[in-house]
Amino acid sequence: MASSSNYHIPALAAMAGIAIAASGYALSSSSAESRRRRKRIRSKILKERDAKYITGLINTGNSCFINSVLQALATLASLRSYLAERVDERGDELDTLELSSNDYVLQSVAYALYTTIEQLNKPLSRPRSMAPTDLLHALERKTNGTINREQQDAQELFQIISHALSSEEEIQYREEPSSLLDAGTLRKMTGEHDSGCASPVALDNLETASVSSVGTMGSMWSSFSVSSVGGHLRHRPRRPRNPFTGLSATKISCMKCGYTAPIRHNTFDNISLTIPQTLNCTLQNCIDTYTKVDMLTDFRCRKCMLIATLEALEQEKGKMAGYSDEEKAEHAGKIQVLKDALRYNVEAPLPGIPLVNPTTTSCTTKQTMFANPPKSLCFHLSRSVYHPSGIVQKNHCTVRFPEYLDMAPYTTNGFLNTADPTQSLSSPPVPISPQARTSRTSLVYLRNMAAGNRFVHGRDGLNVALGSSKDNSDLVQNALPSLSLPAVRSIPYRLNAVIVHYGGHESGHFITYRRKKLPTGHDVRKPFTNDDHHSPVPETSTFWRCSDDAIDEVDIDTVLSSEAYMLFYERDV
């Protein structure tokens, strides 16, 4: 027995040695493969970082306006993400992109634009160019015509592309309710299997269906709620939103009667700013002009019209001596309807009562602000000057624009001013209305004051403490409600692309300055070194100057000194 054990000891030792050697070989192989993988990744990152070129676009004849818009769109990360969700049937649930096999998507403008701008974002070591024929064909199919290269400019083409994306989005994500008479839907509702038996879960689903009438078979099927089989219906993918679509708010107020019409909200995909006829100005000056309170003289105030109509009916009432009782009652009913409208709802419809215009035209104010700025903000600097003689010239005013822009001063906040027609739409209400609801903090303050406590102001005027009149050492911190207004949160944007037009109003050439980014959409950063103990920092802002198929690198100062025609900012989150 002992000899048998001694015989197996060398074999076990040999097997252990082989196992150790194999594990060591596996570890070394894994380590070597990991090193090679890191080297490949590092080489790829350096190649993308140091790439001197991107794909240019061939000018096929007066197509510089097309090329400039595509190069500008290619640098917007929010647009690339939006298009990726549009062309991937699985939405954003998975990390890897799988192009759709849907014929509608493959023929869409979104698909053609996605494939085009992805080609434009590939870094190159040598110049290369292509023609955006796929996108042009998709646009021509969408517009049922050809892109007119003699009359259109960059801003018009941008509007065509944005409108096409939004209209396709409506069709692609339109909900199509499943028919409850479909055999497949009914089978899923009842859980019917090949054996013809319904599962308990299916019976529960059937029992929870909302049935309002079961008198007949037809009424029963017509009363089923679609939500009753929600767990078995086709999954609805999350609908992406056009990143250029924003929401504006417009206020119109009457200076005569003080009435403010309901705030009207409208969507937009670009903002056209009027450039003053001066030597120079700033982008902020143009936005101030766009959002300032304007005076109108041709707007008809509804409340003034109701008052004028009521006065006219009151005057007619004294001249109805020879009218019948029914006519007098009808006339009195109209007067009462107008009084109720003036008291409760000025905008209420008044059928059968023609409104009378006031004898004097009322002066009104109008202001437009941004209610929900988009992810990608496009400004069009309108440089056309129309003379009375009919001549149209280009305004060469120098517009200074920043690399970083805060849209908070031009965006509505929590305050909506509808009381003072001369004030801004979002000016805070001062003084506070006495009908305002008292907050819990204010009630605590009033209760302490009623108990005989006093308040002590801090050095900054806001840190207030309450103390007993007997013992000042025991202070109650922050018992007084803050009288400061809520801080307005900034809405930062960063410049990503600029379209420049050279020449006059009738002819010229479009080019684009676009921010240099990695193919992933991230900023170009300095590589790690052995002395770095923190994350790499972004390099100085570098842009590509894209003039059709000619691509060159420029610095941010060159971009900011250009004569901009269109500006593309993106939310800097």
Coordinates of C-alpha atoms in Angstrom, one line a residue:
M1 CA 0.0 0.0 0.0
A2 CA 2.8 2.4 0.9
S3 CA 4.7 1.5 -2.3
S4 CA 1.6 2.3 -4.4
S5 CA 1.4 5.7 -2.7
N6 CA 5.1 6.4 -3.4
Y7 CA 4.5 5.4 -7.0
H8 CA 1.8 8.1 -7.5
I9 CA 3.8 11.0 -5.8
P10 CA 6.1 11.7 -8.8
A11 CA 3.0 11.6 -11.2
L12 CA 1.2 14.1 -9.1
A13 CA 4.2 16.3 -8.9
A14 CA 4.6 16.2 -12.7
M15 CA 0.9 17.0 -13.2
A16 CA 1.2 19.9 -10.8
G17 CA 4.2 21.2 -12.6
I18 CA 2.4 21.0 -15.9
A19 CA -0.6 22.8 -14.5
I20 CA 1.5 25.6 -13.1
A21 CA 3.4 26.0 -16.4
A22 CA 0.1 26.0 -18.3
S23 CA -1.4 28.7 -16.1
G24 CA 1.8 30.7 -16.4
Y25 CA 1.7 30.5 -20.1
A26 CA -2.0 31.4 -20.2
L27 CA -1.3 34.4 -17.9
S28 CA 1.6 35.5 -20.1
S29 CA -0.5 35.1 -23.2
S30 CA -3.3 37.0 -21.8
S31 CA -1.0 39.8 -20.6
A32 CA 0.6 39.9 -24.0
E33 CA -2.7 40.1 -25.8
S34 CA -3.8 42.9 -23.4
R35 CA -0.7 44.9 -24.1
R36 CA -1.2 44.5 -27.9
R37 CA -4.8 45.6 -27.5
R38 CA -3.8 48.7 -25.5
K39 CA -1.2 49.5 -28.1
R40 CA -3.8 49.2 -30.9
I41 CA -6.2 51.5 -29.1
R42 CA -3.5 54.0 -28.3
S43 CA -2.4 54.0 -31.9
K44 CA -5.9 54.5 -33.1
I45 CA -6.6 57.3 -30.6
L46 CA -3.3 59.1 -31.6
K47 CA -4.2 58.6 -35.3
E48 CA -7.6 60.2 -34.8
R49 CA -6.2 63.0 -32.7
D50 CA -3.4 63.9 -35.0
A51 CA -5.5 63.5 -38.2
K52 CA -5.0 66.5 -40.4
Y53 CA -8.0 66.0 -42.7
I54 CA -11.6 65.0 -42.9
T55 CA -13.7 64.1 -45.9
G56 CA -14.4 67.0 -48.1
L57 CA -17.4 67.5 -50.4
I58 CA -17.2 67.9 -54.1
N59 CA -18.7 71.0 -55.7
T60 CA -20.9 69.6 -58.5
G61 CA -21.9 73.1 -59.7
N62 CA -23.2 75.8 -57.4
S63 CA -23.4 73.3 -54.6
C64 CA -21.3 75.1 -52.0
F65 CA -24.4 75.9 -50.0
I66 CA -25.2 72.2 -49.7
N67 CA -21.6 71.3 -48.7
S68 CA -21.4 74.1 -46.1
V69 CA -24.7 73.0 -44.4
L70 CA -23.6 69.3 -44.3
Q71 CA -20.2 70.1 -42.8
A72 CA -21.9 72.2 -40.1
L73 CA -24.4 69.5 -39.2
A74 CA -21.7 66.9 -39.0
T75 CA -20.1 68.4 -35.9
L76 CA -23.3 68.4 -33.8
A77 CA -23.3 65.5 -31.4
S78 CA -27.0 65.8 -30.5
L79 CA -27.9 65.5 -34.2
R80 CA -25.8 62.4 -34.7
S81 CA -27.4 60.8 -31.6
Y82 CA -30.8 61.7 -32.9
L83 CA -30.1 60.2 -36.4
A84 CA -28.6 57.1 -34.9
E85 CA -31.9 56.4 -33.0
R86 CA -33.9 57.1 -36.1
V87 CA -32.1 54.6 -38.3
D88 CA -31.7 51.9 -35.6
E89 CA -35.0 49.9 -35.1
R90 CA -34.0 48.9 -31.6
G91 CA -33.9 52.6 -30.4
D92 CA -31.3 53.3 -27.8
E93 CA -31.7 50.1 -25.8
L94 CA -28.4 48.5 -27.0
D95 CA -24.9 49.9 -27.4
T96 CA -24.2 48.6 -30.9
L97 CA -25.9 50.2 -33.9
E98 CA -27.9 47.9 -36.2
L99 CA -29.2 49.7 -39.3
S100 CA -32.8 49.3 -40.0
S101 CA -34.2 47.0 -42.7
N102 CA -37.4 49.1 -43.0
D103 CA -37.8 50.3 -46.6
Y104 CA -39.3 53.6 -45.4
V105 CA -36.2 54.3 -43.1
L106 CA -33.8 53.3 -45.8
Q107 CA -35.4 55.7 -48.3
S108 CA -35.6 58.5 -45.7
V109 CA -33.7 61.8 -45.4
A110 CA -32.7 60.8 -41.9
Y111 CA -30.9 57.6 -43.2
A112 CA -29.1 59.5 -46.0
L113 CA -28.1 62.3 -43.7
Y114 CA -26.8 59.9 -41.1
T115 CA -24.6 57.9 -43.5
T116 CA -23.3 61.2 -45.0
I117 CA -22.3 62.9 -41.8
E118 CA -20.7 59.8 -40.4
Q119 CA -18.5 59.7 -43.5
L120 CA -17.7 63.4 -42.8
N121 CA -16.5 62.6 -39.3
K122 CA -13.9 60.0 -40.1
P123 CA -10.3 61.3 -39.6
L124 CA -8.0 61.0 -42.5
S125 CA -4.3 61.2 -43.0
R126 CA -4.6 62.4 -46.6
P127 CA -7.2 64.5 -48.4
R128 CA -10.3 62.7 -49.7
S129 CA -13.7 64.0 -51.0
M130 CA -17.1 62.7 -52.0
A131 CA -20.4 63.9 -53.4
P132 CA -23.5 63.9 -51.2
T133 CA -25.6 62.3 -53.9
D134 CA -27.6 60.0 -51.6
L135 CA -28.8 62.9 -49.5
L136 CA -29.8 65.0 -52.6
H137 CA -31.8 62.1 -54.0
A138 CA -33.6 61.6 -50.6
L139 CA -34.4 65.3 -50.5
E140 CA -35.7 65.3 -54.0
R141 CA -37.9 62.3 -53.2
K142 CA -39.2 64.1 -50.2
T143 CA -39.9 67.4 -51.9
N144 CA -41.1 65.9 -55.2
G145 CA -38.7 68.1 -57.1
T146 CA -35.1 69.0 -57.6
I147 CA -32.9 71.2 -55.3
N148 CA -32.7 74.5 -57.1
R149 CA -29.0 75.5 -57.0
E150 CA -29.6 78.9 -58.5
Q151 CA -31.9 80.4 -55.9
Q152 CA -31.5 78.5 -52.7
D153 CA -28.9 79.4 -50.0
A154 CA -27.6 77.7 -46.9
Q155 CA -30.4 78.8 -44.6
E156 CA -33.2 77.7 -47.0
L157 CA -31.5 74.3 -47.4
F158 CA -31.2 73.9 -43.6
Q159 CA -34.9 74.6 -43.2
I160 CA -35.8 72.0 -45.9
I161 CA -33.6 69.3 -44.1
S162 CA -35.0 70.1 -40.6
H163 CA -38.6 70.1 -41.9
A164 CA -38.0 66.8 -43.7
L165 CA -36.6 65.2 -40.5
S166 CA -39.6 66.4 -38.4
S167 CA -42.2 65.2 -40.9
E168 CA -40.5 61.8 -41.3
E169 CA -40.4 61.5 -37.5
E170 CA -44.1 62.0 -37.3
I171 CA -44.7 59.2 -39.8
Q172 CA -42.1 56.8 -38.5
Y173 CA -43.3 56.9 -34.9
R174 CA -47.0 57.2 -35.7
E175 CA -48.9 54.8 -33.4
E176 CA -50.9 52.2 -35.3
P177 CA -53.3 50.5 -32.9
S178 CA -53.6 46.8 -33.3
S179 CA -57.0 45.5 -34.5
L180 CA -58.7 43.5 -31.8
L181 CA -60.3 41.3 -34.4
D182 CA -56.9 40.2 -35.6
A183 CA -56.4 36.5 -34.9
G184 CA -52.9 36.9 -33.6
T185 CA -54.0 39.7 -31.2
L186 CA -56.9 37.6 -29.9
R187 CA -54.6 34.6 -29.4
K188 CA -52.2 36.7 -27.4
M189 CA -55.1 38.2 -25.4
T190 CA -56.5 34.9 -24.3
G191 CA -53.2 33.1 -24.1
E192 CA -54.5 30.4 -26.5
H193 CA -52.0 27.6 -27.2
D194 CA -52.1 24.7 -29.5
S195 CA -54.0 22.7 -26.9
G196 CA -56.8 25.3 -26.9
C197 CA -56.4 26.0 -23.1
A198 CA -56.0 29.5 -21.7
S199 CA -53.4 30.2 -19.1
P200 CA -54.4 31.6 -15.7
V201 CA -52.4 34.8 -16.5
A202 CA -54.3 35.2 -19.7
L203 CA -57.6 34.9 -17.9
D204 CA -56.5 37.6 -15.5
N205 CA -55.6 39.8 -18.5
L206 CA -59.0 39.1 -20.0
E207 CA -60.8 39.8 -16.7
T208 CA -59.1 43.2 -16.3
A209 CA -60.1 44.3 -19.7
S210 CA -62.5 47.3 -19.6
V211 CA -65.8 46.2 -21.1
S212 CA -68.5 48.9 -21.0
S213 CA -71.2 46.8 -22.8
V214 CA -71.6 43.1 -23.4
G215 CA -75.0 43.2 -24.9
T216 CA -73.9 41.9 -28.3
M217 CA -70.7 40.4 -29.7
G218 CA -70.1 43.6 -31.7
S219 CA -70.6 45.9 -28.8
M220 CA -68.3 43.8 -26.6
W221 CA -65.4 43.9 -29.1
S222 CA -65.9 47.6 -29.7
S223 CA -65.7 48.4 -26.0
F224 CA -62.4 46.6 -25.2
S225 CA -59.7 49.0 -24.1
V226 CA -56.5 48.7 -26.1
S227 CA -54.6 49.0 -22.8
S228 CA -56.1 45.7 -21.7
V229 CA -53.6 43.8 -23.8
G230 CA -50.8 46.3 -23.4
G231 CA -48.4 43.6 -22.3
H232 CA -48.8 41.7 -25.6
L233 CA -48.8 44.5 -28.1
R234 CA -45.8 45.6 -30.1
H235 CA -43.3 47.5 -28.1
R236 CA -43.3 51.2 -29.0
P237 CA -39.8 52.5 -29.2
R238 CA -38.9 55.8 -27.5
R239 CA -39.4 58.6 -30.0
P240 CA -36.4 60.8 -30.5
R241 CA -36.9 64.6 -31.0
N242 CA -35.4 66.8 -33.6
P243 CA -32.6 68.6 -31.7
F244 CA -33.2 71.8 -33.6
T245 CA -36.8 72.1 -32.4
G246 CA -37.4 74.6 -29.6
L247 CA -40.3 76.4 -28.1
S248 CA -40.9 80.2 -28.0
A249 CA -43.4 82.2 -25.9
T250 CA -45.1 85.4 -27.2
K251 CA -47.0 87.9 -25.1
I252 CA -49.3 90.6 -26.5
S253 CA -50.7 93.2 -24.0
C254 CA -52.9 96.2 -24.5
M255 CA -51.7 99.5 -23.2
K256 CA -55.2 101.0 -23.1
C257 CA -57.1 98.4 -21.0
G258 CA -54.2 96.4 -19.6
Y259 CA -55.4 93.1 -20.9
T260 CA -52.8 90.4 -21.8
A261 CA -53.9 87.8 -24.3
P262 CA -53.1 84.2 -23.5
I263 CA -49.4 83.4 -23.9
R264 CA -48.9 81.7 -27.3
H265 CA -46.2 79.0 -27.8
N266 CA -44.7 78.2 -31.1
T267 CA -42.1 75.8 -32.3
F268 CA -39.0 76.8 -34.2
D269 CA -35.9 75.2 -35.7
N270 CA -33.8 78.3 -36.3
I271 CA -33.8 81.9 -35.3
S272 CA -33.5 84.6 -37.9
L273 CA -31.9 87.7 -36.4
T274 CA -32.0 91.1 -38.1
I275 CA -28.5 92.7 -38.4
P276 CA -28.5 96.5 -37.8
Q277 CA -27.0 98.7 -40.5
T278 CA -24.0 99.7 -38.5
L279 CA -20.3 99.0 -38.7
N280 CA -20.3 96.4 -36.0
C281 CA -22.5 94.9 -33.2
T282 CA -22.6 91.8 -31.0
L283 CA -24.7 88.7 -31.2
Q284 CA -26.2 89.6 -27.8
N285 CA -27.3 92.9 -29.3
C286 CA -29.2 91.1 -32.0
I287 CA -30.8 88.7 -29.5
D288 CA -31.8 91.6 -27.3
T289 CA -33.5 93.2 -30.3
Y290 CA -35.3 89.9 -31.1
T291 CA -36.6 89.5 -27.5
K292 CA -37.3 93.2 -26.6
V293 CA -40.8 94.6 -26.0
D294 CA -42.1 96.1 -29.2
M295 CA -44.9 98.5 -29.7
L296 CA -47.7 97.6 -32.2
T297 CA -50.4 99.9 -33.6
D298 CA -52.3 97.5 -35.9
F299 CA -53.3 94.8 -33.4
R300 CA -56.9 94.6 -32.3
C301 CA -57.3 94.0 -28.6
R302 CA -60.2 91.6 -27.9
K303 CA -61.1 93.1 -24.6
C304 CA -61.3 96.6 -26.2
M305 CA -63.5 95.1 -28.9
L306 CA -65.8 93.5 -26.3
I307 CA -66.1 96.9 -24.4
A308 CA -66.9 98.7 -27.7
T309 CA -69.5 96.1 -28.6
L310 CA -71.1 96.3 -25.2
E311 CA -71.3 100.1 -25.3
A312 CA -72.9 99.9 -28.8
L313 CA -75.5 97.4 -27.5
E314 CA -76.2 99.6 -24.5
Q315 CA -76.9 102.6 -26.8
E316 CA -79.2 100.5 -29.0
K317 CA -81.1 99.4 -25.9
G318 CA -82.6 102.9 -25.4
K319 CA -83.8 102.9 -29.0
M320 CA -85.8 99.7 -28.9
A321 CA -89.2 101.1 -27.8
G322 CA -91.0 99.7 -30.8
Y323 CA -89.4 96.2 -30.7
S324 CA -91.2 93.1 -29.6
D325 CA -90.5 91.5 -26.2
E326 CA -88.6 88.6 -27.8
E327 CA -86.2 91.0 -29.6
K328 CA -85.7 92.9 -26.4
A329 CA -85.0 89.7 -24.5
E330 CA -82.5 88.6 -27.2
H331 CA -80.8 91.9 -27.1
A332 CA -80.6 91.8 -23.3
G333 CA -79.2 88.3 -23.5
K334 CA -76.4 89.5 -25.8
I335 CA -75.5 92.3 -23.3
Q336 CA -75.4 89.7 -20.4
V337 CA -73.2 87.4 -22.5
L338 CA -70.7 90.3 -23.1
K339 CA -70.7 91.2 -19.4
D340 CA -70.0 87.6 -18.5
A341 CA -67.2 87.4 -21.0
L342 CA -65.6 90.6 -19.7
R343 CA -65.8 89.2 -16.2
Y344 CA -64.8 85.6 -16.6
N345 CA -63.3 84.8 -19.9
V346 CA -62.4 87.4 -22.5
E347 CA -61.4 84.8 -25.1
A348 CA -64.7 82.9 -24.8
P349 CA -66.4 82.4 -28.2
L350 CA -69.4 84.6 -28.8
P351 CA -71.6 83.1 -31.6
G352 CA -74.2 85.4 -33.1
I353 CA -72.6 88.6 -31.6
P354 CA -70.5 90.5 -34.2
L355 CA -67.8 92.5 -32.5
V356 CA -67.3 96.2 -33.1
N357 CA -64.0 97.8 -33.5
P358 CA -63.1 100.7 -31.0
T359 CA -63.3 104.2 -32.3
T360 CA -59.7 104.8 -31.3
T361 CA -56.9 102.3 -32.1
S362 CA -55.3 100.9 -29.0
C363 CA -51.6 100.6 -28.7
T364 CA -50.3 97.2 -27.8
T365 CA -46.9 95.6 -26.8
K366 CA -45.5 92.4 -28.1
Q367 CA -42.6 90.3 -26.8
T368 CA -41.1 87.0 -27.8
M369 CA -38.8 85.0 -25.6
F370 CA -37.5 81.4 -25.5
A371 CA -39.6 79.0 -23.5
N372 CA -37.6 75.8 -24.2
P373 CA -34.3 76.3 -26.1
P374 CA -33.3 73.3 -28.2
K375 CA -30.3 71.1 -27.8
S376 CA -28.8 72.5 -31.0
L377 CA -29.4 76.3 -31.5
C378 CA -29.2 77.7 -35.0
F379 CA -28.9 81.4 -35.6
H380 CA -29.4 82.9 -39.1
L381 CA -28.0 86.4 -39.4
S382 CA -30.2 88.1 -42.0
R383 CA -27.9 90.3 -44.0
S384 CA -30.3 91.3 -46.8
V385 CA -31.1 95.1 -47.0
Y386 CA -34.2 96.0 -49.1
H387 CA -34.2 99.5 -50.5
P388 CA -37.4 101.3 -51.6
S389 CA -36.1 101.3 -55.2
G390 CA -36.3 97.5 -55.2
I391 CA -32.5 96.9 -55.0
V392 CA -31.4 94.3 -52.5
Q393 CA -27.9 94.6 -51.1
K394 CA -25.9 92.6 -48.5
N395 CA -25.2 94.1 -45.1
H396 CA -21.5 93.6 -44.2
C397 CA -21.9 94.6 -40.6
T398 CA -19.3 92.9 -38.4
V399 CA -21.2 90.7 -35.8
R400 CA -19.0 89.7 -32.9
F401 CA -20.1 86.4 -31.5
P402 CA -18.8 84.4 -28.5
E403 CA -17.5 80.9 -28.2
Y404 CA -19.7 80.3 -25.2
L405 CA -23.2 81.8 -25.0
D406 CA -25.7 81.9 -22.0
M407 CA -29.3 81.9 -23.1
A408 CA -30.8 82.3 -19.6
P409 CA -31.4 86.1 -20.0
Y410 CA -33.5 85.5 -23.1
T411 CA -35.5 82.5 -21.7
T412 CA -38.6 82.5 -19.6
N413 CA -38.2 81.4 -16.0
G414 CA -40.6 80.7 -13.2
F415 CA -42.1 84.2 -13.3
L416 CA -44.6 85.2 -16.1
N417 CA -45.6 88.9 -16.0
T418 CA -49.0 89.4 -17.4
A419 CA -49.9 92.5 -15.3
D420 CA -47.7 95.2 -16.7
P421 CA -47.7 95.5 -20.5
T422 CA -44.5 97.5 -20.6
Q423 CA -42.4 95.0 -18.6
S424 CA -40.7 91.9 -19.8
L425 CA -42.5 88.6 -19.9
S426 CA -40.3 87.0 -17.3
S427 CA -39.7 89.9 -14.9
P428 CA -40.3 88.9 -11.3
P429 CA -43.5 90.2 -9.7
V430 CA -42.7 93.2 -7.5
P431 CA -44.3 93.7 -5.0
I432 CA -45.5 90.3 -4.0
S433 CA -49.3 90.0 -4.4
P434 CA -51.1 90.0 -1.0
Q435 CA -53.2 87.1 -2.3
A436 CA -50.1 84.9 -2.6
R437 CA -50.1 81.8 -0.4
T438 CA -48.1 82.0 2.8
S439 CA -45.3 79.5 2.8
R440 CA -44.5 77.2 5.8
T441 CA -41.3 79.1 6.4
S442 CA -43.2 82.4 6.6
L443 CA -45.7 80.9 9.1
V444 CA -42.7 79.9 11.3
Y445 CA -41.4 83.4 11.2
L446 CA -44.7 85.0 12.0
R447 CA -45.2 82.6 14.9
N448 CA -41.8 83.4 16.4
M449 CA -42.5 87.1 16.0
A450 CA -45.8 86.7 17.8
A451 CA -44.0 84.9 20.6
G452 CA -41.9 88.0 21.3
N453 CA -38.7 86.9 19.5
R454 CA -36.6 89.4 17.6
F455 CA -34.6 88.9 14.4
V456 CA -31.0 89.8 13.9
H457 CA -29.6 90.5 10.4
G458 CA -26.4 88.9 9.4
R459 CA -23.6 90.7 7.6
D460 CA -24.9 89.6 4.2
G461 CA -28.4 90.7 5.0
L462 CA -29.8 87.2 4.3
N463 CA -28.6 85.0 7.1
V464 CA -31.2 85.9 9.7
A465 CA -31.6 84.3 13.1
L466 CA -34.3 84.7 15.7
G467 CA -33.6 85.0 19.4
S468 CA -35.5 85.3 22.6
S469 CA -35.7 88.7 24.2
K470 CA -34.5 87.1 27.4
D471 CA -31.6 85.1 26.2
N472 CA -29.8 86.3 23.0
S473 CA -27.4 83.4 23.1
D474 CA -30.0 80.8 22.0
L475 CA -30.6 81.6 18.4
V476 CA -32.9 79.9 16.0
Q477 CA -31.1 79.7 12.6
N478 CA -32.8 80.4 9.3
A479 CA -36.2 81.0 10.9
L480 CA -36.9 84.1 8.7
P481 CA -37.9 83.3 5.1
S482 CA -35.4 84.4 2.6
L483 CA -36.4 87.6 0.8
S484 CA -34.0 87.0 -2.1
L485 CA -35.3 85.9 -5.5
P486 CA -34.5 82.4 -6.7
A487 CA -31.3 82.1 -8.6
V488 CA -31.7 81.9 -12.4
R489 CA -30.0 78.8 -13.7
S490 CA -27.7 79.4 -16.7
I491 CA -28.4 77.8 -20.0
P492 CA -24.9 77.4 -21.5
Y493 CA -24.2 76.8 -25.2
R494 CA -20.9 76.3 -27.0
L495 CA -20.1 77.3 -30.6
N496 CA -19.7 74.3 -32.9
A497 CA -19.9 75.6 -36.4
V498 CA -20.1 78.8 -38.4
I499 CA -21.2 79.2 -42.0
V500 CA -19.7 82.2 -43.8
H501 CA -20.8 83.7 -47.1
Y502 CA -18.3 85.5 -49.3
G503 CA -19.5 87.9 -52.0
G504 CA -22.6 90.0 -52.6
H505 CA -26.3 89.3 -52.3
E506 CA -26.8 87.8 -55.8
S507 CA -23.7 85.5 -55.9
G508 CA -20.9 84.3 -53.8
H509 CA -19.4 81.3 -52.0
F510 CA -20.2 79.4 -48.8
I511 CA -17.7 77.9 -46.5
T512 CA -17.9 76.3 -43.0
Y513 CA -15.8 76.5 -39.9
R514 CA -16.5 73.3 -37.8
R515 CA -15.1 72.3 -34.5
K516 CA -12.5 69.6 -34.6
K517 CA -13.7 66.5 -32.7
L518 CA -13.0 62.8 -32.4
P519 CA -15.3 60.5 -34.4
T520 CA -17.1 59.7 -31.2
G521 CA -18.1 63.4 -30.9
H522 CA -15.9 64.1 -27.9
D523 CA -13.4 66.9 -27.8
V524 CA -9.8 66.4 -28.8
R525 CA -7.7 66.1 -25.6
K526 CA -4.0 66.0 -24.9
P527 CA -2.7 62.4 -24.5
F528 CA -1.5 61.0 -21.2
T529 CA 2.1 61.3 -20.2
N530 CA 4.1 59.7 -17.4
D531 CA 4.0 62.9 -15.4
D532 CA 0.2 63.3 -15.6
H533 CA -1.7 62.3 -12.4
H534 CA -5.0 63.6 -13.6
S535 CA -7.3 63.4 -16.6
P536 CA -6.2 65.0 -19.8
V537 CA -7.3 68.5 -20.5
P538 CA -8.9 69.7 -23.8
E539 CA -6.6 71.3 -26.3
T540 CA -7.0 74.9 -27.5
S541 CA -10.2 75.0 -29.6
T542 CA -9.3 74.0 -33.1
F543 CA -11.6 74.2 -36.1
W544 CA -11.6 72.9 -39.7
R545 CA -12.1 75.3 -42.5
C546 CA -14.2 73.4 -45.1
S547 CA -14.4 75.0 -48.5
D548 CA -15.9 72.2 -50.6
D549 CA -13.1 69.6 -50.9
A550 CA -10.4 71.9 -49.4
I551 CA -9.9 71.2 -45.7
D552 CA -7.5 73.2 -43.4
E553 CA -7.0 73.6 -39.7
V554 CA -7.5 77.1 -38.1
D555 CA -7.6 78.4 -34.6
I556 CA -10.6 79.8 -32.7
D557 CA -9.5 83.4 -33.3
T558 CA -9.8 83.0 -37.0
V559 CA -13.4 81.7 -36.5
L560 CA -14.5 84.4 -34.2
S561 CA -13.3 87.1 -36.6
S562 CA -15.2 85.8 -39.6
E563 CA -18.3 87.4 -41.2
A564 CA -20.8 84.9 -40.0
Y565 CA -24.0 84.0 -41.9
M566 CA -25.2 81.1 -39.8
L567 CA -24.1 80.1 -36.2
F568 CA -24.6 76.6 -34.7
Y569 CA -24.4 76.4 -30.9
E570 CA -25.0 73.2 -28.9
R571 CA -26.0 72.8 -25.3
D572 CA -22.8 72.6 -23.1
V573 CA -24.1 70.3 -20.4

